Amino acid sequence: MKTFLKALLVTSVLFTCILALTVYWSLYRPLPNYTGTVSLPGLTEAVTVKWDDAGVPHISALNEADLYYALGYVHARDRLWQITLHQLTVQGRFAEFLGEDFIETDRFLRTLGLAHTARENRALYSDEEIAILQAYADGINDFAAEHTGKLPIEFSLLDINPIPFSVIDAIAIPRLMAWNLNLVWKSKVVVAYIAETRSPETIRRLLPGVMAEEIIGELEKELPLETGSLIPLLELDNRVRALLNMDATMQGSNAWVVDGSKTSSGQPILAGDPHLGLSAPSIWYEARLNLNGKNVAGVTVPGNPLIFIGRNDRFAWSLTSLMADALDFFVEVPDPLDRGRYVADSTSADITYAPFRIRREIIKVMEGDEILLEVKSTRNGPVVSDVHELELFGDRKISMSWTGNHSGNEFRPGMALNWGDHYQDIIDHFPHHTAPALNLLYADQSGNIAHFVIGKIPVRSGSALVFRKGWDPSESWQGYIPENRMPRIINPPQGWLANANNRIHEDRFPYYISHFWEHPSRIDRIREILGNSSGLDAGVMKELQNDVFSHHARNITGYILPVLQ
């Protein structure tokens, strides 16, 4: 009996030691060290990184290359797995590491073409911009190379190594955020399905008045197409969002700014609270950068060096989603005698055809054969109906126009925001910004406040709510809303500005921006408080951010309670 107890005790101690060692090796050993000096190959001069009590790094450097190298290194130190997940998404490489169950996910992501668009847009970046992005990428890669044996546990669980980070990844990640904010993709499929399967009376009950009447007016232009067949594509999109913890139903934002006439200090105050999906780790990574005495602080997204929302020495800014309609679906008709081309114009006596543009992609599959994917595109955009292995639409195809696939350089205006001195820097540089479309609320030390709309909004004919005819050139996009016609307000007489994803223009505005605005309950409450207040301070702003009162909720409670009772 004693021998048995001794054996049991020895076994228990041994098991406990092995368990403790496993926990240490897997969980604690990869944790970063916050003290000491590190010699890094990518630095030309000394860089200082200090962490405050909240764990926010304060990075000080004497030149841009060193500053952004250090930021890349710190991003990788704290968020390497998150960066890798972003890379797998923009490159469409999940099947390579997770197996055949993710082949269709990769087909969807390759067709969406975030990395392809980034490669094309690289030519729009200056040598100086590429050098900054390369320094940032070098910082990420050097950290990964130096910590091969001490990587986050996700790498061990999946038995994979970090993917070399490139400039293309850094360029692509803001467009991934644009897709994250793109709620129109789902909304248009749902609206088209309702239009196809429901009577005009039901459409009027299900959709807001303006949308319903516009759709009913388009029903005479019947497109023989079963839009319900797009549901498999929506399921693939849902899968990608689940992998990234990007819950589209949770998105939106508030931002407002008041000038000195309404504050106790006589200086403007800006407040912003973006409503992105909850995730661990957060999509945001807070940082403070100091370059030769100039400062910028705010939130970054691991995988890109920009401060997206924050403040510098001269001004502060916050962002909300514009809720812009920056996407359309087109019904395309392939030539029945030559499937390599499609009908480009059937509106004249002689039908004209154009060849599909073909982009070939190789999808690697863990423990499986490589797959050749041919991504077809028309003048309107990539053919998304080919994503699914089945022929979802018979003899027709669906292409997608989305501004996120168009040319642009979001890094240039982003740097102007980070290091600029005046709102004119924003006005000068934001024509380079394509996607996502955003509201930008601004306040500076000179007392100015402003609301800018940034991003490209397409100009199109007819209704934007139904699938468009790919064989009619007049239904293709006709450029973008001119920059000088985009909504813009600087120093309004009421002394405050706000946005809560609400409609931003009056009925007389000559261009279509969206039907997909958020309900005005949030902006109504913000207007009520800011419009009737004075002597505001930061404490009042925090209270408003946490305010839960809704006039809309109060109004509908009278209808709901009797039913519940």
PDB file of C-alpha atoms in Angstrom, residues 112-332:
ATOM      1  CA  LEU A 112     -12.381  39.810 -54.080  1.00  0.00           C
ATOM      2  CA  GLY A 113      -8.751  40.528 -54.924  1.00  0.00           C
ATOM      3  CA  LEU A 114      -7.462  42.660 -52.051  1.00  0.00           C
ATOM      4  CA  ALA A 115      -3.828  41.640 -52.615  1.00  0.00           C
ATOM      5  CA  HIS A 116      -4.223  41.955 -56.395  1.00  0.00           C
ATOM      6  CA  THR A 117      -5.576  45.503 -56.030  1.00  0.00           C
ATOM      7  CA  ALA A 118      -2.731  46.370 -53.648  1.00  0.00           C
ATOM      8  CA  ARG A 119      -0.156  45.154 -56.177  1.00  0.00           C
ATOM      9  CA  GLU A 120      -1.726  47.349 -58.856  1.00  0.00           C
ATOM     10  CA  ASN A 121      -1.934  50.366 -56.545  1.00  0.00           C
ATOM     11  CA  ARG A 122       1.703  50.097 -55.486  1.00  0.00           C
ATOM     12  CA  ALA A 123       2.625  52.108 -58.584  1.00  0.00           C
ATOM     13  CA  LEU A 124       0.726  55.079 -57.101  1.00  0.00           C
ATOM     14  CA  TYR A 125       3.052  55.239 -54.081  1.00  0.00           C
ATOM     15  CA  SER A 126       6.124  57.462 -54.054  1.00  0.00           C
ATOM     16  CA  ASP A 127       9.581  56.082 -53.317  1.00  0.00           C
ATOM     17  CA  GLU A 128       9.471  57.761 -49.907  1.00  0.00           C
ATOM     18  CA  GLU A 129       6.133  56.134 -49.066  1.00  0.00           C
ATOM     19  CA  ILE A 130       7.365  52.701 -50.141  1.00  0.00           C
ATOM     20  CA  ALA A 131      10.503  53.186 -48.021  1.00  0.00           C
ATOM     21  CA  ILE A 132       8.382  53.857 -44.917  1.00  0.00           C
ATOM     22  CA  LEU A 133       6.198  50.814 -45.554  1.00  0.00           C
ATOM     23  CA  GLN A 134       9.271  48.670 -46.193  1.00  0.00           C
ATOM     24  CA  ALA A 135      10.839  49.796 -42.915  1.00  0.00           C
ATOM     25  CA  TYR A 136       7.610  48.883 -41.143  1.00  0.00           C
ATOM     26  CA  ALA A 137       7.562  45.458 -42.849  1.00  0.00           C
ATOM     27  CA  ASP A 138      11.220  44.897 -41.918  1.00  0.00           C
ATOM     28  CA  GLY A 139      10.382  45.525 -38.274  1.00  0.00           C
ATOM     29  CA  ILE A 140       7.664  42.858 -38.346  1.00  0.00           C
ATOM     30  CA  ASN A 141       9.849  40.335 -40.154  1.00  0.00           C
ATOM     31  CA  ASP A 142      12.890  40.897 -37.943  1.00  0.00           C
ATOM     32  CA  PHE A 143      10.854  40.284 -34.810  1.00  0.00           C
ATOM     33  CA  ALA A 144       9.423  37.065 -36.265  1.00  0.00           C
ATOM     34  CA  ALA A 145      12.884  35.856 -37.329  1.00  0.00           C
ATOM     35  CA  GLU A 146      14.412  36.555 -33.917  1.00  0.00           C
ATOM     36  CA  HIS A 147      11.637  34.817 -31.965  1.00  0.00           C
ATOM     37  CA  THR A 148      11.195  31.580 -33.878  1.00  0.00           C
ATOM     38  CA  GLY A 149      11.073  29.546 -30.676  1.00  0.00           C
ATOM     39  CA  LYS A 150       8.917  32.007 -28.746  1.00  0.00           C
ATOM     40  CA  LEU A 151       5.956  32.685 -31.009  1.00  0.00           C
ATOM     41  CA  PRO A 152       2.328  33.070 -29.879  1.00  0.00           C
ATOM     42  CA  ILE A 153       0.626  29.780 -29.103  1.00  0.00           C
ATOM     43  CA  GLU A 154      -1.569  29.912 -32.227  1.00  0.00           C
ATOM     44  CA  PHE A 155       1.482  29.176 -34.377  1.00  0.00           C
ATOM     45  CA  SER A 156       2.276  26.083 -32.302  1.00  0.00           C
ATOM     46  CA  LEU A 157      -1.303  24.829 -32.321  1.00  0.00           C
ATOM     47  CA  LEU A 158      -1.503  25.075 -36.115  1.00  0.00           C
ATOM     48  CA  ASP A 159       2.130  24.066 -36.651  1.00  0.00           C
ATOM     49  CA  ILE A 160       2.832  27.010 -38.958  1.00  0.00           C
ATOM     50  CA  ASN A 161       5.417  29.765 -39.173  1.00  0.00           C
ATOM     51  CA  PRO A 162       4.818  33.491 -39.664  1.00  0.00           C
ATOM     52  CA  ILE A 163       4.338  34.600 -43.266  1.00  0.00           C
ATOM     53  CA  PRO A 164       6.944  37.125 -44.476  1.00  0.00           C
ATOM     54  CA  PHE A 165       5.258  40.518 -44.300  1.00  0.00           C
ATOM     55  CA  SER A 166       5.465  42.763 -47.367  1.00  0.00           C
ATOM     56  CA  VAL A 167       4.636  46.275 -48.504  1.00  0.00           C
ATOM     57  CA  ILE A 168       1.704  44.767 -50.422  1.00  0.00           C
ATOM     58  CA  ASP A 169       0.220  43.463 -47.172  1.00  0.00           C
ATOM     59  CA  ALA A 170       0.457  46.923 -45.610  1.00  0.00           C
ATOM     60  CA  ILE A 171      -1.244  48.491 -48.647  1.00  0.00           C
ATOM     61  CA  ALA A 172      -3.993  45.849 -48.690  1.00  0.00           C
ATOM     62  CA  ILE A 173      -5.038  45.978 -45.035  1.00  0.00           C
ATOM     63  CA  PRO A 174      -6.900  49.349 -45.240  1.00  0.00           C
ATOM     64  CA  ARG A 175      -8.929  47.853 -48.103  1.00  0.00           C
ATOM     65  CA  LEU A 176      -9.675  44.873 -45.841  1.00  0.00           C
ATOM     66  CA  MET A 177     -11.072  47.400 -43.379  1.00  0.00           C
ATOM     67  CA  ALA A 178     -13.103  48.871 -46.238  1.00  0.00           C
ATOM     68  CA  TRP A 179     -14.616  45.439 -46.878  1.00  0.00           C
ATOM     69  CA  ASN A 180     -15.244  45.071 -43.155  1.00  0.00           C
ATOM     70  CA  LEU A 181     -17.302  48.281 -43.272  1.00  0.00           C
ATOM     71  CA  ASN A 182     -19.050  47.259 -46.494  1.00  0.00           C
ATOM     72  CA  LEU A 183     -22.591  46.459 -45.387  1.00  0.00           C
ATOM     73  CA  VAL A 184     -24.048  47.167 -48.837  1.00  0.00           C
ATOM     74  CA  TRP A 185     -22.866  43.766 -50.143  1.00  0.00           C
ATOM     75  CA  LYS A 186     -25.432  41.949 -48.010  1.00  0.00           C
ATOM     76  CA  SER A 187     -28.093  44.632 -48.127  1.00  0.00           C
ATOM     77  CA  LYS A 188     -28.271  44.664 -51.912  1.00  0.00           C
ATOM     78  CA  VAL A 189     -28.625  40.898 -52.137  1.00  0.00           C
ATOM     79  CA  VAL A 190     -31.451  41.000 -49.590  1.00  0.00           C
ATOM     80  CA  VAL A 191     -33.158  43.915 -51.339  1.00  0.00           C
ATOM     81  CA  ALA A 192     -32.854  42.189 -54.731  1.00  0.00           C
ATOM     82  CA  TYR A 193     -34.277  38.975 -53.289  1.00  0.00           C
ATOM     83  CA  ILE A 194     -37.234  40.859 -51.797  1.00  0.00           C
ATOM     84  CA  ALA A 195     -37.833  42.637 -55.103  1.00  0.00           C
ATOM     85  CA  GLU A 196     -37.777  39.348 -56.996  1.00  0.00           C
ATOM     86  CA  THR A 197     -39.933  37.269 -54.668  1.00  0.00           C
ATOM     87  CA  ARG A 198     -42.426  39.664 -53.079  1.00  0.00           C
ATOM     88  CA  SER A 199     -45.406  41.651 -54.313  1.00  0.00           C
ATOM     89  CA  PRO A 200     -45.344  45.468 -54.449  1.00  0.00           C
ATOM     90  CA  GLU A 201     -47.597  45.558 -51.370  1.00  0.00           C
ATOM     91  CA  THR A 202     -45.185  43.397 -49.381  1.00  0.00           C
ATOM     92  CA  ILE A 203     -42.200  45.417 -50.594  1.00  0.00           C
ATOM     93  CA  ARG A 204     -43.842  48.562 -49.252  1.00  0.00           C
ATOM     94  CA  ARG A 205     -44.292  46.905 -45.861  1.00  0.00           C
ATOM     95  CA  LEU A 206     -40.747  45.544 -45.641  1.00  0.00           C
ATOM     96  CA  LEU A 207     -38.671  48.467 -46.905  1.00  0.00           C
ATOM     97  CA  PRO A 208     -38.551  52.210 -46.186  1.00  0.00           C
ATOM     98  CA  GLY A 209     -40.776  54.315 -48.428  1.00  0.00           C
ATOM     99  CA  VAL A 210     -38.153  55.763 -50.769  1.00  0.00           C
ATOM    100  CA  MET A 211     -36.444  52.409 -51.290  1.00  0.00           C
ATOM    101  CA  ALA A 212     -39.735  50.575 -51.849  1.00  0.00           C
ATOM    102  CA  GLU A 213     -41.024  52.977 -54.485  1.00  0.00           C
ATOM    103  CA  GLU A 214     -37.687  53.007 -56.306  1.00  0.00           C
ATOM    104  CA  ILE A 215     -37.610  49.198 -56.432  1.00  0.00           C
ATOM    105  CA  ILE A 216     -41.227  48.902 -57.555  1.00  0.00           C
ATOM    106  CA  GLY A 217     -40.481  51.366 -60.334  1.00  0.00           C
ATOM    107  CA  GLU A 218     -37.646  49.122 -61.508  1.00  0.00           C
ATOM    108  CA  LEU A 219     -39.668  45.900 -61.570  1.00  0.00           C
ATOM    109  CA  GLU A 220     -40.773  46.609 -65.138  1.00  0.00           C
ATOM    110  CA  LYS A 221     -37.111  46.217 -66.191  1.00  0.00           C
ATOM    111  CA  GLU A 222     -37.243  42.556 -65.295  1.00  0.00           C
ATOM    112  CA  LEU A 223     -33.964  40.663 -65.056  1.00  0.00           C
ATOM    113  CA  PRO A 224     -34.577  36.895 -65.291  1.00  0.00           C
ATOM    114  CA  LEU A 225     -32.273  35.935 -62.442  1.00  0.00           C
ATOM    115  CA  GLU A 226     -32.673  34.008 -59.193  1.00  0.00           C
ATOM    116  CA  THR A 227     -30.908  36.292 -56.721  1.00  0.00           C
ATOM    117  CA  GLY A 228     -31.447  33.737 -53.961  1.00  0.00           C
ATOM    118  CA  SER A 229     -28.562  31.871 -55.582  1.00  0.00           C
ATOM    119  CA  LEU A 230     -26.221  34.480 -54.107  1.00  0.00           C
ATOM    120  CA  ILE A 231     -26.837  33.125 -50.609  1.00  0.00           C
ATOM    121  CA  PRO A 232     -23.807  30.757 -50.802  1.00  0.00           C
ATOM    122  CA  LEU A 233     -21.625  33.803 -51.467  1.00  0.00           C
ATOM    123  CA  LEU A 234     -23.039  35.564 -48.421  1.00  0.00           C
ATOM    124  CA  GLU A 235     -22.261  32.479 -46.359  1.00  0.00           C
ATOM    125  CA  LEU A 236     -18.630  32.628 -47.514  1.00  0.00           C
ATOM    126  CA  ASP A 237     -18.481  36.294 -46.550  1.00  0.00           C
ATOM    127  CA  ASN A 238     -19.923  35.438 -43.128  1.00  0.00           C
ATOM    128  CA  ARG A 239     -17.227  32.804 -42.701  1.00  0.00           C
ATOM    129  CA  VAL A 240     -14.457  35.311 -43.417  1.00  0.00           C
ATOM    130  CA  ARG A 241     -15.950  37.827 -40.993  1.00  0.00           C
ATOM    131  CA  ALA A 242     -16.192  35.128 -38.322  1.00  0.00           C
ATOM    132  CA  LEU A 243     -12.512  34.241 -38.798  1.00  0.00           C
ATOM    133  CA  LEU A 244     -11.584  37.890 -38.262  1.00  0.00           C
ATOM    134  CA  ASN A 245     -14.167  38.612 -35.546  1.00  0.00           C
ATOM    135  CA  MET A 246     -15.653  41.198 -37.891  1.00  0.00           C
ATOM    136  CA  ASP A 247     -19.346  41.174 -37.028  1.00  0.00           C
ATOM    137  CA  ALA A 248     -20.889  43.505 -39.588  1.00  0.00           C
ATOM    138  CA  THR A 249     -24.076  43.845 -37.542  1.00  0.00           C
ATOM    139  CA  MET A 250     -22.117  45.503 -34.734  1.00  0.00           C
ATOM    140  CA  GLN A 251     -20.559  48.261 -36.794  1.00  0.00           C
ATOM    141  CA  GLY A 252     -21.075  51.968 -36.828  1.00  0.00           C
ATOM    142  CA  SER A 253     -19.607  54.908 -34.970  1.00  0.00           C
ATOM    143  CA  ASN A 254     -20.275  58.214 -33.274  1.00  0.00           C
ATOM    144  CA  ALA A 255     -18.144  61.330 -33.542  1.00  0.00           C
ATOM    145  CA  TRP A 256     -18.823  64.930 -32.651  1.00  0.00           C
ATOM    146  CA  VAL A 257     -16.925  68.145 -32.149  1.00  0.00           C
ATOM    147  CA  VAL A 258     -17.787  71.447 -30.469  1.00  0.00           C
ATOM    148  CA  ASP A 259     -15.992  74.754 -30.843  1.00  0.00           C
ATOM    149  CA  GLY A 260     -14.832  77.056 -28.056  1.00  0.00           C
ATOM    150  CA  SER A 261     -18.160  78.891 -27.828  1.00  0.00           C
ATOM    151  CA  LYS A 262     -19.723  75.808 -26.242  1.00  0.00           C
ATOM    152  CA  THR A 263     -16.907  74.662 -23.934  1.00  0.00           C
ATOM    153  CA  SER A 264     -15.809  75.760 -20.484  1.00  0.00           C
ATOM    154  CA  SER A 265     -12.194  76.117 -21.660  1.00  0.00           C
ATOM    155  CA  GLY A 266     -12.940  78.156 -24.768  1.00  0.00           C
ATOM    156  CA  GLN A 267     -11.156  75.513 -26.858  1.00  0.00           C
ATOM    157  CA  PRO A 268     -12.709  72.876 -29.137  1.00  0.00           C
ATOM    158  CA  ILE A 269     -13.379  69.362 -27.867  1.00  0.00           C
ATOM    159  CA  LEU A 270     -13.656  66.329 -30.132  1.00  0.00           C
ATOM    160  CA  ALA A 271     -15.062  62.944 -29.107  1.00  0.00           C
ATOM    161  CA  GLY A 272     -15.234  59.727 -31.093  1.00  0.00           C
ATOM    162  CA  ASP A 273     -16.301  56.164 -30.342  1.00  0.00           C
ATOM    163  CA  PRO A 274     -16.088  53.720 -33.248  1.00  0.00           C
ATOM    164  CA  HIS A 275     -18.448  50.744 -32.950  1.00  0.00           C
ATOM    165  CA  LEU A 276     -16.542  47.878 -34.514  1.00  0.00           C
ATOM    166  CA  GLY A 277     -17.139  44.264 -33.576  1.00  0.00           C
ATOM    167  CA  LEU A 278     -15.808  43.078 -30.225  1.00  0.00           C
ATOM    168  CA  SER A 279     -12.759  40.847 -30.496  1.00  0.00           C
ATOM    169  CA  ALA A 280      -9.770  39.681 -28.490  1.00  0.00           C
ATOM    170  CA  PRO A 281      -7.377  41.158 -29.278  1.00  0.00           C
ATOM    171  CA  SER A 282      -9.077  44.360 -30.331  1.00  0.00           C
ATOM    172  CA  ILE A 283      -8.845  45.453 -33.946  1.00  0.00           C
ATOM    173  CA  TRP A 284      -7.164  48.610 -32.605  1.00  0.00           C
ATOM    174  CA  TYR A 285      -3.649  48.965 -31.193  1.00  0.00           C
ATOM    175  CA  GLU A 286      -2.960  52.224 -29.383  1.00  0.00           C
ATOM    176  CA  ALA A 287       0.435  53.896 -29.839  1.00  0.00           C
ATOM    177  CA  ARG A 288       2.210  57.238 -29.473  1.00  0.00           C
ATOM    178  CA  LEU A 289       4.895  58.235 -31.972  1.00  0.00           C
ATOM    179  CA  ASN A 290       7.525  60.951 -31.603  1.00  0.00           C
ATOM    180  CA  LEU A 291       9.578  61.957 -34.639  1.00  0.00           C
ATOM    181  CA  ASN A 292      12.211  64.572 -33.882  1.00  0.00           C
ATOM    182  CA  GLY A 293       9.942  66.253 -31.356  1.00  0.00           C
ATOM    183  CA  LYS A 294       6.714  66.024 -33.383  1.00  0.00           C
ATOM    184  CA  ASN A 295       3.994  63.828 -31.890  1.00  0.00           C
ATOM    185  CA  VAL A 296       1.032  61.806 -33.058  1.00  0.00           C
ATOM    186  CA  ALA A 297      -0.984  59.463 -30.863  1.00  0.00           C
ATOM    187  CA  GLY A 298      -4.019  57.284 -31.380  1.00  0.00           C
ATOM    188  CA  VAL A 299      -5.067  53.876 -32.641  1.00  0.00           C
ATOM    189  CA  THR A 300      -3.390  51.811 -35.327  1.00  0.00           C
ATOM    190  CA  VAL A 301      -4.373  48.523 -36.966  1.00  0.00           C
ATOM    191  CA  PRO A 302      -1.624  45.872 -36.714  1.00  0.00           C
ATOM    192  CA  GLY A 303      -0.351  45.359 -40.238  1.00  0.00           C
ATOM    193  CA  ASN A 304      -0.404  49.058 -41.153  1.00  0.00           C
ATOM    194  CA  PRO A 305       1.671  51.912 -39.664  1.00  0.00           C
ATOM    195  CA  LEU A 306      -0.927  54.700 -39.807  1.00  0.00           C
ATOM    196  CA  ILE A 307      -2.675  56.251 -36.829  1.00  0.00           C
ATOM    197  CA  PHE A 308      -6.281  55.938 -37.996  1.00  0.00           C
ATOM    198  CA  ILE A 309      -7.977  57.945 -35.234  1.00  0.00           C
ATOM    199  CA  GLY A 310      -6.029  60.257 -32.967  1.00  0.00           C
ATOM    200  CA  ARG A 311      -4.324  63.592 -32.465  1.00  0.00           C
ATOM    201  CA  ASN A 312      -1.058  65.310 -33.271  1.00  0.00           C
ATOM    202  CA  ASP A 313       0.504  68.533 -32.015  1.00  0.00           C
ATOM    203  CA  ARG A 314      -1.887  70.681 -34.048  1.00  0.00           C
ATOM    204  CA  PHE A 315      -5.230  68.909 -34.413  1.00  0.00           C
ATOM    205  CA  ALA A 316      -7.360  65.884 -33.532  1.00  0.00           C
ATOM    206  CA  TRP A 317      -9.705  63.791 -35.667  1.00  0.00           C
ATOM    207  CA  SER A 318     -12.132  60.902 -35.495  1.00  0.00           C
ATOM    208  CA  LEU A 319     -13.853  58.795 -38.153  1.00  0.00           C
ATOM    209  CA  THR A 320     -17.244  57.229 -38.762  1.00  0.00           C
ATOM    210  CA  SER A 321     -18.449  55.061 -41.612  1.00  0.00           C
ATOM    211  CA  LEU A 322     -20.215  57.107 -44.284  1.00  0.00           C
ATOM    212  CA  MET A 323     -22.502  54.115 -44.996  1.00  0.00           C
ATOM    213  CA  ALA A 324     -21.945  54.913 -48.663  1.00  0.00           C
ATOM    214  CA  ASP A 325     -23.358  52.796 -51.459  1.00  0.00           C
ATOM    215  CA  ALA A 326     -20.038  52.050 -53.133  1.00  0.00           C
ATOM    216  CA  LEU A 327     -20.937  48.665 -54.646  1.00  0.00           C
ATOM    217  CA  ASP A 328     -23.151  47.407 -57.470  1.00  0.00           C
ATOM    218  CA  PHE A 329     -23.866  44.003 -58.991  1.00  0.00           C
ATOM    219  CA  PHE A 330     -24.079  43.603 -62.772  1.00  0.00           C
ATOM    220  CA  VAL A 331     -25.745  40.803 -64.719  1.00  0.00           C
ATOM    221  CA  GLU A 332     -23.345  39.768 -67.487  1.00  0.00           C
TER     222      GLU A 332
END
